[in-house]
Amino acid sequence: MEYDVIIIGGGQSALSVAYYLRRTSLRYLLLDGEAHPGGSWQHGWHSLSLFSPALWSSLPGVLMPGGQQYYPTRDETIHYLQEYENRYQFPVQRPVKVLSVEKQAGGYRLDTTAGSYHARAVISATGSFVNPYIPDIPGKERFRGALLHSSSYQSPEIFRDQRIAVVGEGNSGAQILADLWPVADTLWITRQPPTFLPDHIDGKYLFDAATMQYEAMQQGKDFQRPSLGQIVMVPPVKAARDKGVYQHYLPAFDYFYEDGIAWENGQKETVDTVIFCTGFRPALAHLQPLGIMQPNGKINTRGTAATDMPGLWLVGYGQWTGFASATLIGVGRTARKTVEEVSAYLQ
């Protein structure tokens, strides 16, 4: 069956695009690789919470419950996304994994685990969660312990009484360290000294500051956003800080040995598990057949529109596909503009 638009993905970015597409007369479909609604939030660790209060963590059309002071949990965010999808009855097929997208006369062919689909336009909204990044550090094949990425971390119990190295000085590293320290002996490995935001600064403040910076850039004005730190002081991180968990950290290690991690200066640390909180890369393997992938793993865009492939848009991958587009509150503006462009293109 042929559609006007196919959205690849079923998380917050895909739902935001669908919200605006439902206002048009276009025939559209969402193909979600997950078995259930909720996007990548379903795979976050159990104690994960948002960086912004509920009031500032909403998709277009429906406020996240909780108000101005409450930071929703992972499970509450999943429930919100599920209810959002149910409310608007978006046409979603799942689990359907898109394997490849190819250009054809009049549009695109999408080969999937459920057969082939055809669309005049495609909006990719797969995010980055399924493409975690782990640096290539020598000796990891010799290491007898366990290696995992933060995307696979769920809860601290299975690590009880272990010695754990948490790698990464960002929010994920700080939050997972806060989760683990009561039950395990932890080491914090950072490339640079970690920096903490003041307690009263949260995602809402950061979004507002970034908005002012973005608007100034659009007007050709200079705006210097103050550098306050990197780690948001959500309640578990505050509690860990008050216990002195973050006072000691080690620089990035140079190689693995059989029983742990080591540095060129001769220092060695025995560890049972290394958890890499080292981020993600855009999940764009399905777009490889189009031949427009850049060496950095991204696709050239103007806003969200692929500049080298008419009829293709990318939503929710971060600043390069729209200001704050990887956040719940930010993706709505990006989604609305994308749907305006798609409608104009198809007309």
GROMACS .gro file of C-alpha atoms in nm:
model
  347
    1MET     CA    1   0.000   0.000   0.000
    2GLU     CA    2   0.126   0.348  -0.081
    3TYR     CA    3   0.116   0.635   0.167
    4ASP     CA    4   0.179   1.005   0.132
    5VAL     CA    5   0.411   1.000   0.433
    6ILE     CA    6   0.573   0.725   0.637
    7ILE     CA    7   0.729   0.811   0.974
    8ILE     CA    8   1.004   0.573   1.080
    9GLY     CA    9   0.992   0.549   1.459
   10GLY     CA   10   0.739   0.549   1.740
   11GLY     CA   11   0.896   0.759   2.016
   12GLN     CA   12   0.851   1.121   2.118
   13SER     CA   13   0.974   1.267   1.787
   14ALA     CA   14   0.757   1.041   1.573
   15LEU     CA   15   0.449   1.113   1.787
   16SER     CA   16   0.507   1.489   1.764
   17VAL     CA   17   0.522   1.468   1.384
   18ALA     CA   18   0.208   1.252   1.381
   19TYR     CA   19   0.027   1.511   1.596
   20TYR     CA   20   0.066   1.770   1.320
   21LEU     CA   21   0.015   1.528   1.031
   22ARG     CA   22  -0.325   1.431   1.172
   23ARG     CA   23  -0.435   1.789   1.102
   24THR     CA   24  -0.369   1.744   0.731
   25SER     CA   25  -0.545   1.535   0.468
   26LEU     CA   26  -0.228   1.334   0.403
   27ARG     CA   27  -0.235   0.957   0.433
   28TYR     CA   28   0.039   0.870   0.682
   29LEU     CA   29   0.171   0.576   0.881
   30LEU     CA   30   0.415   0.521   1.168
   31LEU     CA   31   0.644   0.216   1.157
   32ASP     CA   32   0.777   0.145   1.506
   33GLY     CA   33   1.049  -0.111   1.572
   34GLU     CA   34   0.945  -0.143   1.937
   35ALA     CA   35   0.690  -0.401   2.045
   36HIS     CA   36   0.506  -0.151   2.268
   37PRO     CA   37   0.444   0.226   2.281
   38GLY     CA   38   0.689   0.441   2.474
   39GLY     CA   39   0.991   0.466   2.247
   40SER     CA   40   1.340   0.429   2.391
   41TRP     CA   41   1.219   0.529   2.737
   42GLN     CA   42   1.117   0.165   2.780
   43HIS     CA   43   1.485   0.072   2.794
   44GLY     CA   44   1.607   0.339   3.035
   45TRP     CA   45   1.730   0.237   3.378
   46HIS     CA   46   1.463   0.199   3.643
   47SER     CA   47   1.551   0.508   3.850
   48LEU     CA   48   1.583   0.740   3.549
   49SER     CA   49   1.391   1.067   3.571
   50LEU     CA   50   1.351   1.373   3.350
   51PHE     CA   51   1.580   1.674   3.389
   52SER     CA   52   1.288   1.916   3.358
   53PRO     CA   53   0.968   1.954   3.562
   54ALA     CA   54   0.658   1.795   3.414
   55LEU     CA   55   0.512   2.126   3.299
   56TRP     CA   56   0.815   2.177   3.073
   57SER     CA   57   0.834   1.820   2.942
   58SER     CA   58   0.524   1.798   2.728
   59LEU     CA   59   0.456   1.707   2.367
   60PRO     CA   60   0.220   1.932   2.168
   61GLY     CA   61  -0.144   1.911   2.271
   62VAL     CA   62  -0.120   1.733   2.609
   63LEU     CA   63   0.052   1.853   2.926
   64MET     CA   64   0.264   1.604   3.116
   65PRO     CA   65   0.099   1.554   3.459
   66GLY     CA   66   0.288   1.683   3.761
   67GLY     CA   67   0.313   2.060   3.738
   68GLN     CA   68   0.609   2.293   3.787
   69GLN     CA   69   0.802   2.118   4.066
   70TYR     CA   70   0.776   1.747   3.986
   71TYR     CA   71   1.033   1.555   3.781
   72PRO     CA   72   0.857   1.261   3.610
   73THR     CA   73   1.010   0.916   3.637
   74ARG     CA   74   1.092   0.683   3.352
   75ASP     CA   75   0.771   0.483   3.406
   76GLU     CA   76   0.558   0.797   3.421
   77THR     CA   77   0.712   0.920   3.097
   78ILE     CA   78   0.640   0.587   2.927
   79HIS     CA   79   0.279   0.603   3.050
   80TYR     CA   80   0.248   0.960   2.920
   81LEU     CA   81   0.370   0.857   2.574
   82GLN     CA   82   0.137   0.556   2.570
   83GLU     CA   83  -0.163   0.771   2.666
   84TYR     CA   84  -0.061   1.034   2.411
   85GLU     CA   85  -0.061   0.776   2.133
   86ASN     CA   86  -0.396   0.633   2.248
   87ARG     CA   87  -0.556   0.976   2.273
   88TYR     CA   88  -0.493   1.059   1.910
   89GLN     CA   89  -0.523   0.707   1.771
   90PHE     CA   90  -0.224   0.745   1.543
   91PRO     CA   91  -0.191   0.477   1.272
   92VAL     CA   92   0.103   0.274   1.407
   93GLN     CA   93   0.227  -0.066   1.299
   94ARG     CA   94   0.462  -0.248   1.539
   95PRO     CA   95   0.694  -0.416   1.579
   96VAL     CA   96   0.814  -0.328   1.230
   97LYS     CA   97   1.184  -0.262   1.182
   98VAL     CA   98   1.276  -0.065   0.871
   99LEU     CA   99   1.577  -0.234   0.713
  100SER     CA  100   1.637  -0.002   0.419
  101VAL     CA  101   1.496   0.301   0.240
  102GLU     CA  102   1.551   0.336  -0.135
  103LYS     CA  103   1.453   0.607  -0.382
  104GLN     CA  104   1.215   0.508  -0.657
  105ALA     CA  105   1.000   0.687  -0.911
  106GLY     CA  106   0.747   0.901  -0.729
  107GLY     CA  107   0.890   0.846  -0.383
  108TYR     CA  108   1.050   0.576  -0.171
  109ARG     CA  109   1.037   0.204  -0.106
  110LEU     CA  110   1.087   0.089   0.253
  111ASP     CA  111   1.192  -0.272   0.303
  112THR     CA  112   1.098  -0.390   0.651
  113THR     CA  113   1.059  -0.697   0.867
  114ALA     CA  114   0.692  -0.689   0.766
  115GLY     CA  115   0.742  -0.653   0.391
  116SER     CA  116   0.771  -0.350   0.164
  117TYR     CA  117   0.597  -0.014   0.199
  118HIS     CA  118   0.583   0.278  -0.042
  119ALA     CA  119   0.560   0.649   0.036
  120ARG     CA  120   0.587   0.976  -0.147
  121ALA     CA  121   0.781   1.122   0.148
  122VAL     CA  122   0.968   0.977   0.443
  123ILE     CA  123   1.031   1.123   0.788
  124SER     CA  124   1.302   0.941   0.983
  125ALA     CA  125   1.258   0.975   1.360
  126THR     CA  126   1.459   0.684   1.496
  127GLY     CA  127   1.673   0.883   1.740
  128SER     CA  128   2.003   0.738   1.858
  129PHE     CA  129   1.929   0.496   2.143
  130VAL     CA  130   1.973   0.182   1.933
  131ASN     CA  131   2.319   0.301   1.823
  132PRO     CA  132   2.522   0.332   2.145
  133TYR     CA  133   2.883   0.442   2.125
  134ILE     CA  134   3.163   0.265   2.313
  135PRO     CA  135   3.518   0.392   2.250
  136ASP     CA  136   3.763   0.142   2.104
  137ILE     CA  137   4.007   0.095   2.392
  138PRO     CA  138   4.293  -0.153   2.348
  139GLY     CA  139   4.279  -0.486   2.530
  140LYS     CA  140   3.905  -0.519   2.580
  141GLU     CA  141   3.910  -0.868   2.429
  142ARG     CA  142   4.147  -0.970   2.712
  143PHE     CA  143   3.927  -0.832   2.990
  144ARG     CA  144   3.759  -1.113   3.184
  145GLY     CA  145   3.494  -0.892   3.340
  146ALA     CA  146   3.174  -0.750   3.191
  147LEU     CA  147   3.146  -0.456   2.952
  148LEU     CA  148   2.819  -0.275   2.892
  149HIS     CA  149   2.681   0.057   2.774
  150SER     CA  150   2.447   0.274   2.980
  151SER     CA  151   2.170   0.178   2.734
  152SER     CA  152   2.182  -0.176   2.878
  153TYR     CA  153   2.192  -0.073   3.244
  154GLN     CA  154   1.867  -0.131   3.434
  155SER     CA  155   1.916  -0.146   3.812
  156PRO     CA  156   2.195  -0.182   4.068
  157GLU     CA  157   2.098  -0.513   4.227
  158ILE     CA  158   2.283  -0.744   3.990
  159PHE     CA  159   2.603  -0.547   4.061
  160ARG     CA  160   2.583  -0.580   4.440
  161ASP     CA  161   2.925  -0.621   4.603
  162GLN     CA  162   3.106  -0.580   4.270
  163ARG     CA  163   3.373  -0.325   4.185
  164ILE     CA  164   3.235  -0.111   3.902
  165ALA     CA  165   3.404   0.146   3.679
  166VAL     CA  166   3.155   0.403   3.547
  167VAL     CA  167   3.300   0.580   3.241
  168GLY     CA  168   3.169   0.926   3.146
  169GLU     CA  169   3.141   1.265   3.313
  170GLY     CA  170   2.794   1.354   3.185
  171ASN     CA  171   2.446   1.314   3.326
  172SER     CA  172   2.422   0.941   3.257
  173GLY     CA  173   2.748   0.872   3.435
  174ALA     CA  174   2.650   1.079   3.737
  175GLN     CA  175   2.303   0.923   3.763
  176ILE     CA  176   2.422   0.564   3.725
  177LEU     CA  177   2.695   0.627   3.981
  178ALA     CA  178   2.428   0.759   4.217
  179ASP     CA  179   2.233   0.439   4.157
  180LEU     CA  180   2.526   0.205   4.217
  181TRP     CA  181   2.728   0.345   4.504
  182PRO     CA  182   2.501   0.217   4.787
  183VAL     CA  183   2.548  -0.146   4.675
  184ALA     CA  184   2.886  -0.155   4.496
  185ASP     CA  185   3.242  -0.028   4.515
  186THR     CA  186   3.254   0.234   4.239
  187LEU     CA  187   3.519   0.415   4.037
  188TRP     CA  188   3.433   0.719   3.826
  189ILE     CA  189   3.636   0.755   3.506
  190THR     CA  190   3.620   1.096   3.332
  191ARG     CA  191   3.802   1.254   3.038
  192GLN     CA  192   3.779   1.591   3.212
  193PRO     CA  193   3.676   1.706   3.559
  194PRO     CA  194   3.297   1.678   3.599
  195THR     CA  195   3.105   2.002   3.643
  196PHE     CA  196   2.775   2.036   3.827
  197LEU     CA  197   2.497   2.285   3.769
  198PRO     CA  198   2.366   2.486   4.064
  199ASP     CA  199   2.086   2.306   4.247
  200HIS     CA  200   1.815   2.542   4.121
  201ILE     CA  201   1.909   2.501   3.753
  202ASP     CA  202   1.715   2.235   3.564
  203GLY     CA  203   1.621   2.144   3.210
  204LYS     CA  204   1.363   2.425   3.192
  205TYR     CA  205   1.631   2.686   3.261
  206LEU     CA  206   1.867   2.526   3.010
  207PHE     CA  207   1.594   2.517   2.745
  208ASP     CA  208   1.514   2.885   2.801
  209ALA     CA  209   1.882   2.983   2.782
  210ALA     CA  210   1.930   2.778   2.465
  211THR     CA  211   1.617   2.939   2.317
  212MET     CA  212   1.758   3.287   2.378
  213GLN     CA  213   2.085   3.183   2.218
  214TYR     CA  214   1.904   3.036   1.917
  215GLU     CA  215   1.685   3.343   1.867
  216ALA     CA  216   1.987   3.572   1.892
  217MET     CA  217   2.166   3.368   1.625
  218GLN     CA  218   1.859   3.391   1.398
  219GLN     CA  219   1.872   3.771   1.434
  220GLY     CA  220   2.246   3.789   1.377
  221LYS     CA  221   2.310   3.899   1.735
  222ASP     CA  222   2.576   3.778   1.976
  223PHE     CA  223   2.460   3.585   2.281
  224GLN     CA  224   2.694   3.412   2.520
  225ARG     CA  225   2.517   3.149   2.725
  226PRO     CA  226   2.681   3.130   3.068
  227SER     CA  227   2.879   2.811   3.134
  228LEU     CA  228   2.731   2.686   3.459
  229GLY     CA  229   2.822   2.319   3.441
  230GLN     CA  230   2.711   2.000   3.271
  231ILE     CA  231   2.542   1.771   3.524
  232VAL     CA  232   2.183   1.850   3.621
  233MET     CA  233   2.122   1.815   3.995
  234VAL     CA  234   1.822   1.582   3.995
  235PRO     CA  235   1.736   1.445   4.342
  236PRO     CA  236   1.940   1.119   4.324
  237VAL     CA  237   2.248   1.314   4.212
  238LYS     CA  238   2.203   1.567   4.492
  239ALA     CA  239   2.181   1.283   4.745
  240ALA     CA  240   2.497   1.120   4.609
  241ARG     CA  241   2.681   1.453   4.613
  242ASP     CA  242   2.586   1.509   4.975
  243LYS     CA  243   2.737   1.167   5.056
  244GLY     CA  244   3.065   1.262   4.885
  245VAL     CA  245   3.025   1.015   4.597
  246TYR     CA  246   3.159   1.258   4.334
  247GLN     CA  247   3.464   1.385   4.522
  248HIS     CA  248   3.704   1.139   4.362
  249TYR     CA  249   3.745   1.052   3.994
  250LEU     CA  250   4.014   0.911   3.769
  251PRO     CA  251   4.125   1.021   3.420
  252ALA     CA  252   4.039   0.817   3.112
  253PHE     CA  253   4.225   0.486   3.119
  254ASP     CA  254   4.450   0.368   2.837
  255TYR     CA  255   4.387  -0.006   2.810
  256PHE     CA  256   4.224  -0.312   2.958
  257TYR     CA  257   4.409  -0.600   3.116
  258GLU     CA  258   4.270  -0.937   3.223
  259ASP     CA  259   4.136  -0.822   3.558
  260GLY     CA  260   4.060  -0.458   3.502
  261ILE     CA  261   4.169  -0.124   3.358
  262ALA     CA  262   4.512   0.038   3.339
  263TRP     CA  263   4.699   0.357   3.256
  264GLU     CA  264   5.028   0.411   3.075
  265ASN     CA  265   5.182   0.546   3.397
  266GLY     CA  266   5.158   0.195   3.544
  267GLN     CA  267   4.844   0.241   3.754
  268LYS     CA  268   4.602  -0.052   3.747
  269GLU     CA  269   4.258  -0.100   3.897
  270THR     CA  270   4.088  -0.435   3.936
  271VAL     CA  271   3.719  -0.415   3.836
  272ASP     CA  272   3.438  -0.663   3.777
  273THR     CA  273   3.235  -0.449   3.535
  274VAL     CA  274   3.288  -0.140   3.320
  275ILE     CA  275   2.979   0.065   3.231
  276PHE     CA  276   3.030   0.311   2.945
  277CYS     CA  277   2.816   0.624   2.969
  278THR     CA  278   2.967   0.756   2.649
  279GLY     CA  279   2.665   0.858   2.446
  280PHE     CA  280   2.507   0.754   2.120
  281ARG     CA  281   2.531   0.809   1.747
  282PRO     CA  282   2.235   0.874   1.512
  283ALA     CA  283   2.055   0.549   1.422
  284LEU     CA  284   2.052   0.593   1.044
  285ALA     CA  285   2.159   0.254   0.907
  286HIS     CA  286   1.825   0.223   0.724
  287LEU     CA  287   1.916   0.529   0.515
  288GLN     CA  288   2.254   0.395   0.398
  289PRO     CA  289   2.117   0.276   0.059
  290LEU     CA  290   2.038   0.638  -0.032
  291GLY     CA  291   2.410   0.713  -0.056
  292ILE     CA  292   2.393   1.047   0.124
  293MET     CA  293   2.555   0.953   0.457
  294GLN     CA  294   2.845   1.177   0.556
  295PRO     CA  295   3.170   1.053   0.715
  296ASN     CA  296   3.051   1.178   1.055
  297GLY     CA  297   2.750   0.944   1.039
  298LYS     CA  298   2.503   1.225   0.975
  299ILE     CA  299   2.312   1.351   0.671
  300ASN     CA  300   2.331   1.706   0.540
  301THR     CA  301   2.013   1.894   0.630
  302ARG     CA  302   1.862   2.237   0.613
  303GLY     CA  303   1.650   2.236   0.924
  304THR     CA  304   1.508   1.885   0.911
  305ALA     CA  305   1.501   1.847   0.530
  306ALA     CA  306   1.774   1.636   0.371
  307THR     CA  307   1.948   1.871   0.130
  308ASP     CA  308   2.066   1.592  -0.102
  309MET     CA  309   1.745   1.386  -0.112
  310PRO     CA  310   1.413   1.562  -0.184
  311GLY     CA  311   1.123   1.407   0.005
  312LEU     CA  312   1.328   1.299   0.308
  313TRP     CA  313   1.320   1.465   0.652
  314LEU     CA  314   1.499   1.379   0.978
  315VAL     CA  315   1.343   1.477   1.310
  316GLY     CA  316   1.467   1.450   1.666
  317TYR     CA  317   1.839   1.384   1.622
  318GLY     CA  318   1.965   1.690   1.808
  319GLN     CA  319   2.078   2.038   1.712
  320TRP     CA  320   2.172   1.943   1.355
  321THR     CA  321   1.808   1.857   1.277
  322GLY     CA  322   1.645   2.137   1.471
  323PHE     CA  323   1.696   2.333   1.788
  324ALA     CA  324   1.647   2.113   2.099
  325SER     CA  325   1.481   1.851   1.879
  326ALA     CA  326   1.601   1.561   2.095
  327THR     CA  327   1.394   1.681   2.392
  328LEU     CA  328   1.028   1.633   2.475
  329ILE     CA  329   0.958   2.004   2.493
  330GLY     CA  330   1.175   2.100   2.196
  331VAL     CA  331   1.067   1.851   1.931
  332GLY     CA  332   0.717   1.995   1.892
  333ARG     CA  333   0.838   2.312   1.721
  334THR     CA  334   1.061   2.108   1.491
  335ALA     CA  335   0.778   1.865   1.410
  336ARG     CA  336   0.535   2.142   1.322
  337LYS     CA  337   0.775   2.306   1.078
  338THR     CA  338   0.859   1.969   0.924
  339VAL     CA  339   0.493   1.891   0.856
  340GLU     CA  340   0.448   2.234   0.697
  341GLU     CA  341   0.739   2.158   0.465
  342VAL     CA  342   0.616   1.806   0.386
  343SER     CA  343   0.268   1.934   0.303
  344ALA     CA  344   0.407   2.199   0.071
  345TYR     CA  345   0.635   1.948  -0.098
  346LEU     CA  346   0.357   1.696  -0.164
  347GLN     CA  347   0.119   1.959  -0.295
   0.00000   0.00000   0.00000
